[in-house]
Every structure is written in C-alpha cells, then in structure tokens.
Amino acid sequence: MISPRHPFLDHPGPLAFAHRGGDADGLENTLVAFRRAVECGYRYLETDVHATSDGVLVAFHDATLDRVTDTRGAIAALPWSTVRRARVGGREPVPLFEELLDAFPGARINVDVKAEAAIEPLVDAVRKAGAWERVCVGSFSQRRVARTRALAGPRLATSLGMRGVATLRLLGYGGRALGRLGGGEAVCVQVPERFRGVRVVDRTFLRAAHSRGLQVHVWTVNDRDRMSALLDLGVDGIMTDRIETLRAVLAERGEWAGGASR
C-alpha cells in the first residue's frame, strides 16, 4: 500500500469504493444507493457529474436520462426543473452533487467529471462545502482534469487522465523517449484492469505508479476471484458494484476498514 499524498487517501488498508453507490436494484447514483453503501460500511463513494442547461450539478453517469430514468433527453440540454422530475428506476430522484456532500459528511467522494460544463459547478460545490479533503476528481479527459485542478488549486486531489495513464504504462516498460508523464499533481491513477483487450494493471504498471508516489485504484471489479487477485498483486483500491462481495473479500483478508459516518 503506497503512502497517501493527500488526505483523501488517508485510510488503513486498500480503499473500497462503492461504484455509483453499488448495484442497488437499478438505483445507481441515487441517495438510496449511496446510503445503502454507507450503511454497509463504505467510506468511499464513486459517482459522476453532469451539469444541466442552467448550470445545476447532478450526480449522474450518462449524458442522457434515457437509460435509467422515466424521462428522456440530454442533461446538458434540459433545465434542472425538468431533470428534478425524472425518477431513476421509476422511483428515486436524480440527486444534486451537493446533496451527497451534505448527506454523507463522513464519506469521501470520487468524482468522474463527464463534461466540461460540470467543471466550474463542481469546484464551486467543493469550495462551498469546504470538502477539499473529501473529494478526488478524475476523468478520461486529461484536459478536464487539468482544468479542474487549475480552478481548484492544490487542495483538490486528482487522478491521472487517460493520456497520463497510457504514458505511465509505456514508461513502466522503458519508454523513456515519451517525455513528461503529465498530471504531476495527481495523487492516484484509476484504471480498468484491461482496456480494449489490453491488460493495463500488472506488476510493471504498479511498480511504475508506486515509484512515482501514485496509488492505483482499479474499476469496475465485480468478480470475487479478480478482487482477490488484484489485491494479491498490490493494488491500493478497488471500485465495485458488488459492495457486499468486496467487503467480504477484504474482511476475509483482515483488510476491511469501513465505517463512514452518516
């Protein structure tokens, strides 16, 4: 376990992330799902953010409401007055990101910034809540991570964008001519075990990350055997939809250290 470079990562043992709150009967990214994860003992919650057409920041994965709610349309094209009426799984409202910060003050929240328009509202929400030690921001887009970091300053924890991840992987295999890694302020790297059929997380990748002081968190791992194998390999955190399974695996290894206050 690599030593933390930011208070967000200050936690004994491997970090267990409830991905979108966990698989809670189709109610991903809802207060119900996140509450269930916290009650299960999770201290780390993972979510995504988009901004409505009038700049309201919501915790939601997709760019549109179509897949998981009873409403249709792109979030970026709809006002909050419309989005607030949508129901995930036909039951639960789409939460504001600030609601997560308020509802779970003992939890730490990993945020995937899905759109440029969400960056400023996100930084404003974290600033308003004084939640600099409780939030880590990442994205596939290196540009979005960099812009968020530029607006927030060094108080905000960030992970490497995917361009930085690719560079890190190649550097681990001796690609010295690639130049700078980029994202020098990052405190972790968050990656899938495989990407487009190519293995990302192996001992060489972990060694390259750890030698640069970066924790490695792997998403989204739902199989018990893969969880155990990755933990044996030395990853620093796992994101999962199967929150009870990951908790059981960590407990069996004597590495479960949950318990966020509500």
JSON list of N, CA and C in Angstrom, two decimals, residues 9-80:
[
{"chain": "A", "resi": 9, "resn": "LEU", "atom": "N", "xyz": [-6.80, 10.12, 0.59]},
{"chain": "A", "resi": 9, "resn": "LEU", "atom": "CA", "xyz": [-6.33, 8.74, 0.53]},
{"chain": "A", "resi": 9, "resn": "LEU", "atom": "C", "xyz": [-5.91, 8.19, 1.88]},
{"chain": "A", "resi": 10, "resn": "ASP", "atom": "N", "xyz": [-6.05, 8.98, 2.93]},
{"chain": "A", "resi": 10, "resn": "ASP", "atom": "CA", "xyz": [-5.60, 8.57, 4.26]},
{"chain": "A", "resi": 10, "resn": "ASP", "atom": "C", "xyz": [-6.58, 7.59, 4.87]},
{"chain": "A", "resi": 11, "resn": "HIS", "atom": "N", "xyz": [-6.28, 6.31, 4.70]},
{"chain": "A", "resi": 11, "resn": "HIS", "atom": "CA", "xyz": [-7.20, 5.25, 5.12]},
{"chain": "A", "resi": 11, "resn": "HIS", "atom": "C", "xyz": [-6.40, 3.97, 5.30]},
{"chain": "A", "resi": 12, "resn": "PRO", "atom": "N", "xyz": [-6.64, 3.21, 6.37]},
{"chain": "A", "resi": 12, "resn": "PRO", "atom": "CA", "xyz": [-5.87, 1.97, 6.57]},
{"chain": "A", "resi": 12, "resn": "PRO", "atom": "C", "xyz": [-6.27, 0.90, 5.58]},
{"chain": "A", "resi": 13, "resn": "GLY", "atom": "N", "xyz": [-5.29, 0.29, 4.94]},
{"chain": "A", "resi": 13, "resn": "GLY", "atom": "CA", "xyz": [-5.57, -0.81, 4.03]},
{"chain": "A", "resi": 13, "resn": "GLY", "atom": "C", "xyz": [-6.09, -0.36, 2.69]},
{"chain": "A", "resi": 14, "resn": "PRO", "atom": "N", "xyz": [-6.40, -1.32, 1.81]},
{"chain": "A", "resi": 14, "resn": "PRO", "atom": "CA", "xyz": [-6.92, -0.99, 0.48]},
{"chain": "A", "resi": 14, "resn": "PRO", "atom": "C", "xyz": [-8.22, -0.20, 0.56]},
{"chain": "A", "resi": 15, "resn": "LEU", "atom": "N", "xyz": [-8.39, 0.73, -0.38]},
{"chain": "A", "resi": 15, "resn": "LEU", "atom": "CA", "xyz": [-9.62, 1.54, -0.43]},
{"chain": "A", "resi": 15, "resn": "LEU", "atom": "C", "xyz": [-10.71, 0.77, -1.14]},
{"chain": "A", "resi": 16, "resn": "ALA", "atom": "N", "xyz": [-11.90, 0.75, -0.55]},
{"chain": "A", "resi": 16, "resn": "ALA", "atom": "CA", "xyz": [-13.06, 0.09, -1.15]},
{"chain": "A", "resi": 16, "resn": "ALA", "atom": "C", "xyz": [-14.04, 1.17, -1.59]},
{"chain": "A", "resi": 17, "resn": "PHE", "atom": "N", "xyz": [-14.27, 1.27, -2.90]},
{"chain": "A", "resi": 17, "resn": "PHE", "atom": "CA", "xyz": [-15.15, 2.29, -3.47]},
{"chain": "A", "resi": 17, "resn": "PHE", "atom": "C", "xyz": [-16.48, 1.66, -3.88]},
{"chain": "A", "resi": 18, "resn": "ALA", "atom": "N", "xyz": [-17.58, 2.28, -3.46]},
{"chain": "A", "resi": 18, "resn": "ALA", "atom": "CA", "xyz": [-18.90, 1.86, -3.92]},
{"chain": "A", "resi": 18, "resn": "ALA", "atom": "C", "xyz": [-19.18, 2.58, -5.24]},
{"chain": "A", "resi": 19, "resn": "HIS", "atom": "N", "xyz": [-19.00, 1.85, -6.35]},
{"chain": "A", "resi": 19, "resn": "HIS", "atom": "CA", "xyz": [-19.14, 2.42, -7.69]},
{"chain": "A", "resi": 19, "resn": "HIS", "atom": "C", "xyz": [-20.59, 2.80, -7.96]},
{"chain": "A", "resi": 20, "resn": "ARG", "atom": "N", "xyz": [-20.84, 4.09, -8.16]},
{"chain": "A", "resi": 20, "resn": "ARG", "atom": "CA", "xyz": [-22.19, 4.64, -8.33]},
{"chain": "A", "resi": 20, "resn": "ARG", "atom": "C", "xyz": [-23.11, 4.26, -7.17]},
{"chain": "A", "resi": 21, "resn": "GLY", "atom": "N", "xyz": [-22.49, 4.01, -6.01]},
{"chain": "A", "resi": 21, "resn": "GLY", "atom": "CA", "xyz": [-23.25, 3.60, -4.84]},
{"chain": "A", "resi": 21, "resn": "GLY", "atom": "C", "xyz": [-23.44, 2.12, -4.73]},
{"chain": "A", "resi": 22, "resn": "GLY", "atom": "N", "xyz": [-23.06, 1.37, -5.75]},
{"chain": "A", "resi": 22, "resn": "GLY", "atom": "CA", "xyz": [-23.27, -0.07, -5.76]},
{"chain": "A", "resi": 22, "resn": "GLY", "atom": "C", "xyz": [-24.50, -0.46, -6.56]},
{"chain": "A", "resi": 23, "resn": "ASP", "atom": "N", "xyz": [-24.65, -1.74, -6.76]},
{"chain": "A", "resi": 23, "resn": "ASP", "atom": "CA", "xyz": [-25.77, -2.27, -7.54]},
{"chain": "A", "resi": 23, "resn": "ASP", "atom": "C", "xyz": [-26.98, -2.41, -6.62]},
{"chain": "A", "resi": 24, "resn": "ALA", "atom": "N", "xyz": [-27.78, -1.37, -6.53]},
{"chain": "A", "resi": 24, "resn": "ALA", "atom": "CA", "xyz": [-28.91, -1.34, -5.60]},
{"chain": "A", "resi": 24, "resn": "ALA", "atom": "C", "xyz": [-30.22, -1.36, -6.37]},
{"chain": "A", "resi": 25, "resn": "ASP", "atom": "N", "xyz": [-30.56, -2.53, -6.94]},
{"chain": "A", "resi": 25, "resn": "ASP", "atom": "CA", "xyz": [-31.84, -2.70, -7.62]},
{"chain": "A", "resi": 25, "resn": "ASP", "atom": "C", "xyz": [-32.07, -1.68, -8.72]},
{"chain": "A", "resi": 26, "resn": "GLY", "atom": "N", "xyz": [-31.03, -1.38, -9.50]},
{"chain": "A", "resi": 26, "resn": "GLY", "atom": "CA", "xyz": [-31.19, -0.46, -10.61]},
{"chain": "A", "resi": 26, "resn": "GLY", "atom": "C", "xyz": [-31.26, 1.00, -10.20]},
{"chain": "A", "resi": 27, "resn": "LEU", "atom": "N", "xyz": [-30.85, 1.31, -8.98]},
{"chain": "A", "resi": 27, "resn": "LEU", "atom": "CA", "xyz": [-30.95, 2.69, -8.49]},
{"chain": "A", "resi": 27, "resn": "LEU", "atom": "C", "xyz": [-29.58, 3.34, -8.38]},
{"chain": "A", "resi": 28, "resn": "GLU", "atom": "N", "xyz": [-28.74, 3.13, -9.36]},
{"chain": "A", "resi": 28, "resn": "GLU", "atom": "CA", "xyz": [-27.39, 3.69, -9.33]},
{"chain": "A", "resi": 28, "resn": "GLU", "atom": "C", "xyz": [-27.40, 5.20, -9.21]},
{"chain": "A", "resi": 29, "resn": "ASN", "atom": "N", "xyz": [-26.39, 5.72, -8.54]},
{"chain": "A", "resi": 29, "resn": "ASN", "atom": "CA", "xyz": [-26.23, 7.17, -8.38]},
{"chain": "A", "resi": 29, "resn": "ASN", "atom": "C", "xyz": [-27.46, 7.84, -7.78]},
{"chain": "A", "resi": 30, "resn": "THR", "atom": "N", "xyz": [-28.07, 7.18, -6.80]},
{"chain": "A", "resi": 30, "resn": "THR", "atom": "CA", "xyz": [-29.18, 7.80, -6.06]},
{"chain": "A", "resi": 30, "resn": "THR", "atom": "C", "xyz": [-28.80, 7.85, -4.59]},
{"chain": "A", "resi": 31, "resn": "LEU", "atom": "N", "xyz": [-29.49, 8.69, -3.84]},
{"chain": "A", "resi": 31, "resn": "LEU", "atom": "CA", "xyz": [-29.23, 8.76, -2.41]},
{"chain": "A", "resi": 31, "resn": "LEU", "atom": "C", "xyz": [-29.51, 7.43, -1.73]},
{"chain": "A", "resi": 32, "resn": "VAL", "atom": "N", "xyz": [-30.49, 6.68, -2.25]},
{"chain": "A", "resi": 32, "resn": "VAL", "atom": "CA", "xyz": [-30.79, 5.36, -1.70]},
{"chain": "A", "resi": 32, "resn": "VAL", "atom": "C", "xyz": [-29.59, 4.44, -1.84]},
{"chain": "A", "resi": 33, "resn": "ALA", "atom": "N", "xyz": [-28.97, 4.43, -3.03]},
{"chain": "A", "resi": 33, "resn": "ALA", "atom": "CA", "xyz": [-27.81, 3.57, -3.27]},
{"chain": "A", "resi": 33, "resn": "ALA", "atom": "C", "xyz": [-26.64, 3.99, -2.39]},
{"chain": "A", "resi": 34, "resn": "PHE", "atom": "N", "xyz": [-26.36, 5.27, -2.34]},
{"chain": "A", "resi": 34, "resn": "PHE", "atom": "CA", "xyz": [-25.23, 5.73, -1.54]},
{"chain": "A", "resi": 34, "resn": "PHE", "atom": "C", "xyz": [-25.46, 5.48, -0.05]},
{"chain": "A", "resi": 35, "resn": "ARG", "atom": "N", "xyz": [-26.69, 5.65, 0.40]},
{"chain": "A", "resi": 35, "resn": "ARG", "atom": "CA", "xyz": [-26.99, 5.40, 1.81]},
{"chain": "A", "resi": 35, "resn": "ARG", "atom": "C", "xyz": [-26.79, 3.92, 2.15]},
{"chain": "A", "resi": 36, "resn": "ARG", "atom": "N", "xyz": [-27.21, 3.08, 1.24]},
{"chain": "A", "resi": 36, "resn": "ARG", "atom": "CA", "xyz": [-27.01, 1.64, 1.45]},
{"chain": "A", "resi": 36, "resn": "ARG", "atom": "C", "xyz": [-25.53, 1.31, 1.56]},
{"chain": "A", "resi": 37, "resn": "ALA", "atom": "N", "xyz": [-24.71, 1.93, 0.71]},
{"chain": "A", "resi": 37, "resn": "ALA", "atom": "CA", "xyz": [-23.26, 1.67, 0.76]},
{"chain": "A", "resi": 37, "resn": "ALA", "atom": "C", "xyz": [-22.67, 2.15, 2.08]},
{"chain": "A", "resi": 38, "resn": "VAL", "atom": "N", "xyz": [-23.07, 3.31, 2.53]},
{"chain": "A", "resi": 38, "resn": "VAL", "atom": "CA", "xyz": [-22.56, 3.83, 3.79]},
{"chain": "A", "resi": 38, "resn": "VAL", "atom": "C", "xyz": [-22.99, 2.94, 4.95]},
{"chain": "A", "resi": 39, "resn": "GLU", "atom": "N", "xyz": [-24.23, 2.48, 4.91]},
{"chain": "A", "resi": 39, "resn": "GLU", "atom": "CA", "xyz": [-24.71, 1.58, 5.95]},
{"chain": "A", "resi": 39, "resn": "GLU", "atom": "C", "xyz": [-23.99, 0.23, 5.91]},
{"chain": "A", "resi": 40, "resn": "CYS", "atom": "N", "xyz": [-23.46, -0.12, 4.74]},
{"chain": "A", "resi": 40, "resn": "CYS", "atom": "CA", "xyz": [-22.68, -1.34, 4.59]},
{"chain": "A", "resi": 40, "resn": "CYS", "atom": "C", "xyz": [-21.25, -1.15, 5.11]},
{"chain": "A", "resi": 41, "resn": "GLY", "atom": "N", "xyz": [-20.91, 0.10, 5.43]},
{"chain": "A", "resi": 41, "resn": "GLY", "atom": "CA", "xyz": [-19.60, 0.39, 5.99]},
{"chain": "A", "resi": 41, "resn": "GLY", "atom": "C", "xyz": [-18.64, 1.07, 5.05]},
{"chain": "A", "resi": 42, "resn": "TYR", "atom": "N", "xyz": [-19.11, 1.45, 3.86]},
{"chain": "A", "resi": 42, "resn": "TYR", "atom": "CA", "xyz": [-18.22, 2.07, 2.88]},
{"chain": "A", "resi": 42, "resn": "TYR", "atom": "C", "xyz": [-17.92, 3.52, 3.25]},
{"chain": "A", "resi": 43, "resn": "ARG", "atom": "N", "xyz": [-16.65, 3.86, 3.19]},
{"chain": "A", "resi": 43, "resn": "ARG", "atom": "CA", "xyz": [-16.22, 5.23, 3.43]},
{"chain": "A", "resi": 43, "resn": "ARG", "atom": "C", "xyz": [-15.98, 5.97, 2.11]},
{"chain": "A", "resi": 44, "resn": "TYR", "atom": "N", "xyz": [-15.80, 5.21, 1.03]},
{"chain": "A", "resi": 44, "resn": "TYR", "atom": "CA", "xyz": [-15.51, 5.81, -0.27]},
{"chain": "A", "resi": 44, "resn": "TYR", "atom": "C", "xyz": [-16.65, 5.54, -1.23]},
{"chain": "A", "resi": 45, "resn": "LEU", "atom": "N", "xyz": [-17.20, 6.61, -1.79]},
{"chain": "A", "resi": 45, "resn": "LEU", "atom": "CA", "xyz": [-18.28, 6.53, -2.76]},
{"chain": "A", "resi": 45, "resn": "LEU", "atom": "C", "xyz": [-17.76, 7.05, -4.09]},
{"chain": "A", "resi": 46, "resn": "GLU", "atom": "N", "xyz": [-18.20, 6.42, -5.18]},
{"chain": "A", "resi": 46, "resn": "GLU", "atom": "CA", "xyz": [-17.81, 6.88, -6.52]},
{"chain": "A", "resi": 46, "resn": "GLU", "atom": "C", "xyz": [-19.05, 7.35, -7.26]},
{"chain": "A", "resi": 47, "resn": "THR", "atom": "N", "xyz": [-18.93, 8.48, -7.94]},
{"chain": "A", "resi": 47, "resn": "THR", "atom": "CA", "xyz": [-20.05, 9.00, -8.71]},
{"chain": "A", "resi": 47, "resn": "THR", "atom": "C", "xyz": [-19.54, 9.75, -9.94]},
{"chain": "A", "resi": 48, "resn": "ASP", "atom": "N", "xyz": [-20.47, 10.27, -10.71]},
{"chain": "A", "resi": 48, "resn": "ASP", "atom": "CA", "xyz": [-20.17, 11.03, -11.92]},
{"chain": "A", "resi": 48, "resn": "ASP", "atom": "C", "xyz": [-20.98, 12.32, -11.85]},
{"chain": "A", "resi": 49, "resn": "VAL", "atom": "N", "xyz": [-20.55, 13.33, -12.58]},
{"chain": "A", "resi": 49, "resn": "VAL", "atom": "CA", "xyz": [-21.31, 14.57, -12.56]},
{"chain": "A", "resi": 49, "resn": "VAL", "atom": "C", "xyz": [-21.50, 15.14, -13.96]},
{"chain": "A", "resi": 50, "resn": "HIS", "atom": "N", "xyz": [-22.70, 15.70, -14.16]},
{"chain": "A", "resi": 50, "resn": "HIS", "atom": "CA", "xyz": [-23.06, 16.47, -15.34]},
{"chain": "A", "resi": 50, "resn": "HIS", "atom": "C", "xyz": [-23.70, 17.77, -14.86]},
{"chain": "A", "resi": 51, "resn": "ALA", "atom": "N", "xyz": [-23.76, 18.74, -15.75]},
{"chain": "A", "resi": 51, "resn": "ALA", "atom": "CA", "xyz": [-24.45, 20.00, -15.44]},
{"chain": "A", "resi": 51, "resn": "ALA", "atom": "C", "xyz": [-25.66, 20.14, -16.35]},
{"chain": "A", "resi": 52, "resn": "THR", "atom": "N", "xyz": [-26.76, 20.61, -15.77]},
{"chain": "A", "resi": 52, "resn": "THR", "atom": "CA", "xyz": [-27.96, 20.88, -16.56]},
{"chain": "A", "resi": 52, "resn": "THR", "atom": "C", "xyz": [-27.75, 22.14, -17.41]},
{"chain": "A", "resi": 53, "resn": "SER", "atom": "N", "xyz": [-28.72, 22.45, -18.24]},
{"chain": "A", "resi": 53, "resn": "SER", "atom": "CA", "xyz": [-28.58, 23.62, -19.13]},
{"chain": "A", "resi": 53, "resn": "SER", "atom": "C", "xyz": [-28.48, 24.92, -18.35]},
{"chain": "A", "resi": 54, "resn": "ASP", "atom": "N", "xyz": [-29.01, 24.93, -17.12]},
{"chain": "A", "resi": 54, "resn": "ASP", "atom": "CA", "xyz": [-28.91, 26.13, -16.29]},
{"chain": "A", "resi": 54, "resn": "ASP", "atom": "C", "xyz": [-27.84, 26.00, -15.20]},
{"chain": "A", "resi": 55, "resn": "GLY", "atom": "N", "xyz": [-26.88, 25.10, -15.42]},
{"chain": "A", "resi": 55, "resn": "GLY", "atom": "CA", "xyz": [-25.69, 25.04, -14.59]},
{"chain": "A", "resi": 55, "resn": "GLY", "atom": "C", "xyz": [-25.83, 24.34, -13.25]},
{"chain": "A", "resi": 56, "resn": "VAL", "atom": "N", "xyz": [-26.85, 23.51, -13.09]},
{"chain": "A", "resi": 56, "resn": "VAL", "atom": "CA", "xyz": [-27.02, 22.77, -11.83]},
{"chain": "A", "resi": 56, "resn": "VAL", "atom": "C", "xyz": [-26.28, 21.45, -11.93]},
{"chain": "A", "resi": 57, "resn": "LEU", "atom": "N", "xyz": [-25.48, 21.14, -10.92]},
{"chain": "A", "resi": 57, "resn": "LEU", "atom": "CA", "xyz": [-24.62, 19.96, -10.93]},
{"chain": "A", "resi": 57, "resn": "LEU", "atom": "C", "xyz": [-25.34, 18.75, -10.35]},
{"chain": "A", "resi": 58, "resn": "VAL", "atom": "N", "xyz": [-25.45, 17.68, -11.16]},
{"chain": "A", "resi": 58, "resn": "VAL", "atom": "CA", "xyz": [-26.15, 16.48, -10.71]},
{"chain": "A", "resi": 58, "resn": "VAL", "atom": "C", "xyz": [-25.20, 15.29, -10.69]},
{"chain": "A", "resi": 59, "resn": "ALA", "atom": "N", "xyz": [-25.46, 14.36, -9.79]},
{"chain": "A", "resi": 59, "resn": "ALA", "atom": "CA", "xyz": [-24.70, 13.11, -9.71]},
{"chain": "A", "resi": 59, "resn": "ALA", "atom": "C", "xyz": [-25.38, 12.11, -10.62]},
{"chain": "A", "resi": 60, "resn": "PHE", "atom": "N", "xyz": [-24.79, 11.88, -11.77]},
{"chain": "A", "resi": 60, "resn": "PHE", "atom": "CA", "xyz": [-25.42, 11.03, -12.79]},
{"chain": "A", "resi": 60, "resn": "PHE", "atom": "C", "xyz": [-24.35, 10.59, -13.77]},
{"chain": "A", "resi": 61, "resn": "HIS", "atom": "N", "xyz": [-24.45, 9.35, -14.25]},
{"chain": "A", "resi": 61, "resn": "HIS", "atom": "CA", "xyz": [-23.40, 8.82, -15.12]},
{"chain": "A", "resi": 61, "resn": "HIS", "atom": "C", "xyz": [-23.57, 9.20, -16.59]},
{"chain": "A", "resi": 62, "resn": "ASP", "atom": "N", "xyz": [-24.73, 8.92, -17.15]},
{"chain": "A", "resi": 62, "resn": "ASP", "atom": "CA", "xyz": [-24.94, 9.08, -18.59]},
{"chain": "A", "resi": 62, "resn": "ASP", "atom": "C", "xyz": [-25.13, 10.55, -18.98]},
{"chain": "A", "resi": 63, "resn": "ALA", "atom": "N", "xyz": [-24.87, 10.82, -20.25]},
{"chain": "A", "resi": 63, "resn": "ALA", "atom": "CA", "xyz": [-25.14, 12.16, -20.76]},
{"chain": "A", "resi": 63, "resn": "ALA", "atom": "C", "xyz": [-26.63, 12.42, -20.93]},
{"chain": "A", "resi": 64, "resn": "THR", "atom": "N", "xyz": [-27.39, 11.32, -21.07]},
{"chain": "A", "resi": 64, "resn": "THR", "atom": "CA", "xyz": [-28.84, 11.45, -21.21]},
{"chain": "A", "resi": 64, "resn": "THR", "atom": "C", "xyz": [-29.54, 10.73, -20.07]},
{"chain": "A", "resi": 65, "resn": "LEU", "atom": "N", "xyz": [-30.81, 11.06, -19.89]},
{"chain": "A", "resi": 65, "resn": "LEU", "atom": "CA", "xyz": [-31.62, 10.43, -18.86]},
{"chain": "A", "resi": 65, "resn": "LEU", "atom": "C", "xyz": [-32.23, 9.11, -19.31]},
{"chain": "A", "resi": 66, "resn": "ASP", "atom": "N", "xyz": [-32.09, 8.78, -20.58]},
{"chain": "A", "resi": 66, "resn": "ASP", "atom": "CA", "xyz": [-32.86, 7.71, -21.21]},
{"chain": "A", "resi": 66, "resn": "ASP", "atom": "C", "xyz": [-32.70, 6.33, -20.56]},
{"chain": "A", "resi": 67, "resn": "ARG", "atom": "N", "xyz": [-31.48, 5.93, -20.25]},
{"chain": "A", "resi": 67, "resn": "ARG", "atom": "CA", "xyz": [-31.22, 4.54, -19.85]},
{"chain": "A", "resi": 67, "resn": "ARG", "atom": "C", "xyz": [-31.82, 4.17, -18.50]},
{"chain": "A", "resi": 68, "resn": "VAL", "atom": "N", "xyz": [-31.71, 5.04, -17.52]},
{"chain": "A", "resi": 68, "resn": "VAL", "atom": "CA", "xyz": [-32.07, 4.62, -16.16]},
{"chain": "A", "resi": 68, "resn": "VAL", "atom": "C", "xyz": [-33.24, 5.38, -15.55]},
{"chain": "A", "resi": 69, "resn": "THR", "atom": "N", "xyz": [-33.79, 6.37, -16.26]},
{"chain": "A", "resi": 69, "resn": "THR", "atom": "CA", "xyz": [-34.91, 7.11, -15.68]},
{"chain": "A", "resi": 69, "resn": "THR", "atom": "C", "xyz": [-36.16, 7.00, -16.56]},
{"chain": "A", "resi": 70, "resn": "ASP", "atom": "N", "xyz": [-37.25, 7.55, -16.05]},
{"chain": "A", "resi": 70, "resn": "ASP", "atom": "CA", "xyz": [-38.51, 7.55, -16.79]},
{"chain": "A", "resi": 70, "resn": "ASP", "atom": "C", "xyz": [-38.67, 8.80, -17.66]},
{"chain": "A", "resi": 71, "resn": "THR", "atom": "N", "xyz": [-37.57, 9.53, -17.85]},
{"chain": "A", "resi": 71, "resn": "THR", "atom": "CA", "xyz": [-37.57, 10.75, -18.67]},
{"chain": "A", "resi": 71, "resn": "THR", "atom": "C", "xyz": [-36.51, 10.62, -19.75]},
{"chain": "A", "resi": 72, "resn": "ARG", "atom": "N", "xyz": [-36.68, 11.32, -20.85]},
{"chain": "A", "resi": 72, "resn": "ARG", "atom": "CA", "xyz": [-35.72, 11.27, -21.93]},
{"chain": "A", "resi": 72, "resn": "ARG", "atom": "C", "xyz": [-35.09, 12.64, -22.16]},
{"chain": "A", "resi": 73, "resn": "GLY", "atom": "N", "xyz": [-33.90, 12.62, -22.76]},
{"chain": "A", "resi": 73, "resn": "GLY", "atom": "CA", "xyz": [-33.24, 13.86, -23.11]},
{"chain": "A", "resi": 73, "resn": "GLY", "atom": "C", "xyz": [-31.85, 14.00, -22.54]},
{"chain": "A", "resi": 74, "resn": "ALA", "atom": "N", "xyz": [-31.05, 14.86, -23.17]},
{"chain": "A", "resi": 74, "resn": "ALA", "atom": "CA", "xyz": [-29.68, 15.12, -22.72]},
{"chain": "A", "resi": 74, "resn": "ALA", "atom": "C", "xyz": [-29.71, 16.07, -21.53]},
{"chain": "A", "resi": 75, "resn": "ILE", "atom": "N", "xyz": [-28.98, 15.72, -20.49]},
{"chain": "A", "resi": 75, "resn": "ILE", "atom": "CA", "xyz": [-28.95, 16.56, -19.29]},
{"chain": "A", "resi": 75, "resn": "ILE", "atom": "C", "xyz": [-28.49, 17.96, -19.62]},
{"chain": "A", "resi": 76, "resn": "ALA", "atom": "N", "xyz": [-27.47, 18.08, -20.47]},
{"chain": "A", "resi": 76, "resn": "ALA", "atom": "CA", "xyz": [-26.92, 19.40, -20.81]},
{"chain": "A", "resi": 76, "resn": "ALA", "atom": "C", "xyz": [-27.92, 20.28, -21.54]},
{"chain": "A", "resi": 77, "resn": "ALA", "atom": "N", "xyz": [-28.96, 19.67, -22.11]},
{"chain": "A", "resi": 77, "resn": "ALA", "atom": "CA", "xyz": [-29.97, 20.44, -22.86]},
{"chain": "A", "resi": 77, "resn": "ALA", "atom": "C", "xyz": [-31.24, 20.69, -22.06]},
{"chain": "A", "resi": 78, "resn": "LEU", "atom": "N", "xyz": [-31.29, 20.18, -20.83]},
{"chain": "A", "resi": 78, "resn": "LEU", "atom": "CA", "xyz": [-32.50, 20.29, -20.02]},
{"chain": "A", "resi": 78, "resn": "LEU", "atom": "C", "xyz": [-32.26, 21.15, -18.79]},
{"chain": "A", "resi": 79, "resn": "PRO", "atom": "N", "xyz": [-33.24, 21.96, -18.38]},
{"chain": "A", "resi": 79, "resn": "PRO", "atom": "CA", "xyz": [-33.10, 22.72, -17.13]},
{"chain": "A", "resi": 79, "resn": "PRO", "atom": "C", "xyz": [-33.30, 21.80, -15.93]},
{"chain": "A", "resi": 80, "resn": "TRP", "atom": "N", "xyz": [-32.81, 22.23, -14.79]},
{"chain": "A", "resi": 80, "resn": "TRP", "atom": "CA", "xyz": [-32.96, 21.47, -13.56]},
{"chain": "A", "resi": 80, "resn": "TRP", "atom": "C", "xyz": [-34.44, 21.22, -13.24]}
]
